[in-house]
Amino acid sequence: MHRIRQYGDPVLREATKEVTDIDGAVIALVDRMIDVMYAAPGSGLAANQIGIQKRIFVYDASDGLGPRTLINPRVVESDGEWTFEEGCLSVPGLSWEITRPNAIHLVGLDIDGNEVSIETDEYEGRIFQHEMDHLDGILLVDRLDEHQRKKAKKILARREQAANAPDPDGLRRLLGF
Ligand code: ZN
């Protein structure tokens, strides 16, 4: 039921909806998302990655602060540029060097409904941008340059043919988002 939706699943491309009420169902959803994220294992997970079209993501930036939740997140400012090898739990086993803004200012609600405003960069900033993309129906493969995209298309096409093979490309599983 809470398997992570994989590349090609249309739910990853659909728009997510704002959360209007942080009720028991939302809290239970977030608990499940955190479990799925750690089980993967990953450092971030958006609700639509488990098929729920809500603007929620959870993350753990490996900073000792544990899992955190952002509800109805919005980027208000971004700055700089940073290249980082990025993976995705919905495109497992693959990763690419992706350049995005480095510093990010994000606002939203935490799980208690408090307004939060976070300015961060590097790893945490990258998680935020990756998860924001998920909530907007954008996948990592959309961020590739032309050369990366050509190679990725070949691998993903081959993978589709061998859909049930556990690790069709023989690639190591990287920590993804
Ligand atoms: Zn992802």
Coordinates of C-alpha atoms in Angstrom, one line a residue, residues 34-141:
I34 CA 8.7 9.0 7.8
D35 CA 8.6 5.2 8.2
V36 CA 8.8 4.7 4.4
M37 CA 11.6 7.3 4.0
Y38 CA 13.8 5.6 6.6
A39 CA 12.9 2.1 5.3
A40 CA 14.0 3.0 1.8
P41 CA 16.4 4.4 3.0
G42 CA 16.2 8.0 1.9
S43 CA 16.7 11.5 3.2
G44 CA 13.4 12.9 2.0
L45 CA 10.0 11.8 0.8
A46 CA 7.1 13.7 -0.8
A47 CA 3.5 12.6 -0.2
N48 CA 2.8 11.9 -3.8
Q49 CA 5.7 9.4 -3.8
I50 CA 3.4 7.2 -1.8
G51 CA 0.4 8.2 -4.0
I52 CA -1.1 10.9 -1.8
Q53 CA -1.7 14.2 -3.6
K54 CA -1.0 16.6 -0.7
R55 CA 1.6 19.3 -0.4
I56 CA 3.7 17.6 2.3
F57 CA 7.2 16.4 2.5
V58 CA 9.3 14.8 5.2
Y59 CA 13.1 14.9 5.4
D60 CA 16.1 14.1 7.5
A61 CA 19.1 16.2 6.7
S62 CA 21.5 13.9 8.6
D63 CA 22.2 16.8 11.0
G64 CA 21.2 14.9 14.1
L65 CA 17.9 16.8 14.4
G66 CA 15.8 13.8 13.2
P67 CA 12.8 13.7 10.9
R68 CA 11.0 16.9 10.1
T69 CA 7.9 17.8 8.2
L70 CA 7.0 20.7 5.9
I71 CA 3.4 21.3 4.9
N72 CA 2.3 23.7 2.1
P73 CA 6.0 24.6 1.6
R74 CA 6.9 27.6 -0.7
V75 CA 10.2 28.8 -1.9
V76 CA 10.5 32.6 -1.3
E77 CA 14.1 33.1 -2.4
S78 CA 17.0 31.2 -3.8
D79 CA 20.5 32.2 -4.5
G80 CA 23.9 30.9 -5.8
E81 CA 24.7 27.7 -7.6
W82 CA 25.8 24.2 -6.3
T83 CA 26.4 21.0 -8.1
F84 CA 25.7 17.8 -6.2
E85 CA 25.1 14.1 -7.1
E86 CA 21.4 13.7 -6.7
G87 CA 19.4 10.5 -6.5
C88 CA 15.6 9.8 -6.2
L89 CA 13.7 7.0 -4.5
S90 CA 11.3 7.0 -7.5
V91 CA 14.2 6.5 -9.9
P92 CA 16.2 4.0 -7.8
G93 CA 19.8 3.1 -8.4
L94 CA 20.6 6.1 -10.6
S95 CA 22.1 9.5 -9.7
W96 CA 23.3 12.5 -11.6
E97 CA 25.4 15.6 -11.0
I98 CA 22.7 18.3 -10.9
T99 CA 23.3 22.1 -10.6
R100 CA 20.7 24.0 -8.8
P101 CA 20.6 27.2 -6.6
N102 CA 22.6 26.6 -3.4
A103 CA 20.8 28.8 -0.8
I104 CA 17.1 28.4 -0.3
H105 CA 14.6 30.3 1.8
L106 CA 11.5 28.2 2.3
V107 CA 8.3 28.9 4.3
G108 CA 5.5 26.6 5.3
L109 CA 3.9 24.9 8.3
D110 CA 5.4 22.2 10.6
I111 CA 3.4 19.2 11.8
D112 CA 2.0 21.3 14.7
G113 CA 0.7 23.9 12.3
N114 CA 3.3 26.5 13.3
E115 CA 4.6 28.7 10.5
V116 CA 8.2 28.0 9.8
S117 CA 10.7 30.0 7.8
I118 CA 14.0 28.2 7.0
E119 CA 17.0 29.6 5.3
T120 CA 19.5 26.9 4.4
D121 CA 21.9 25.7 1.8
E122 CA 24.0 22.8 0.5
Y123 CA 22.5 19.4 1.5
E124 CA 19.4 20.5 3.2
G125 CA 18.8 23.1 0.5
R126 CA 19.1 20.4 -2.1
I127 CA 16.6 18.2 -0.3
F128 CA 14.1 21.1 -0.2
Q129 CA 14.4 21.8 -3.9
H130 CA 14.1 18.1 -4.8
E131 CA 11.0 17.6 -2.7
M132 CA 9.5 20.9 -4.0
D133 CA 9.9 19.5 -7.5
H134 CA 8.1 16.3 -6.5
L135 CA 5.1 18.4 -5.2
D136 CA 5.0 20.1 -8.5
G137 CA 5.1 16.9 -10.5
I138 CA 8.7 17.4 -11.6
L139 CA 11.2 14.5 -11.5
L140 CA 15.0 14.5 -11.4
V141 CA 15.2 13.2 -14.9

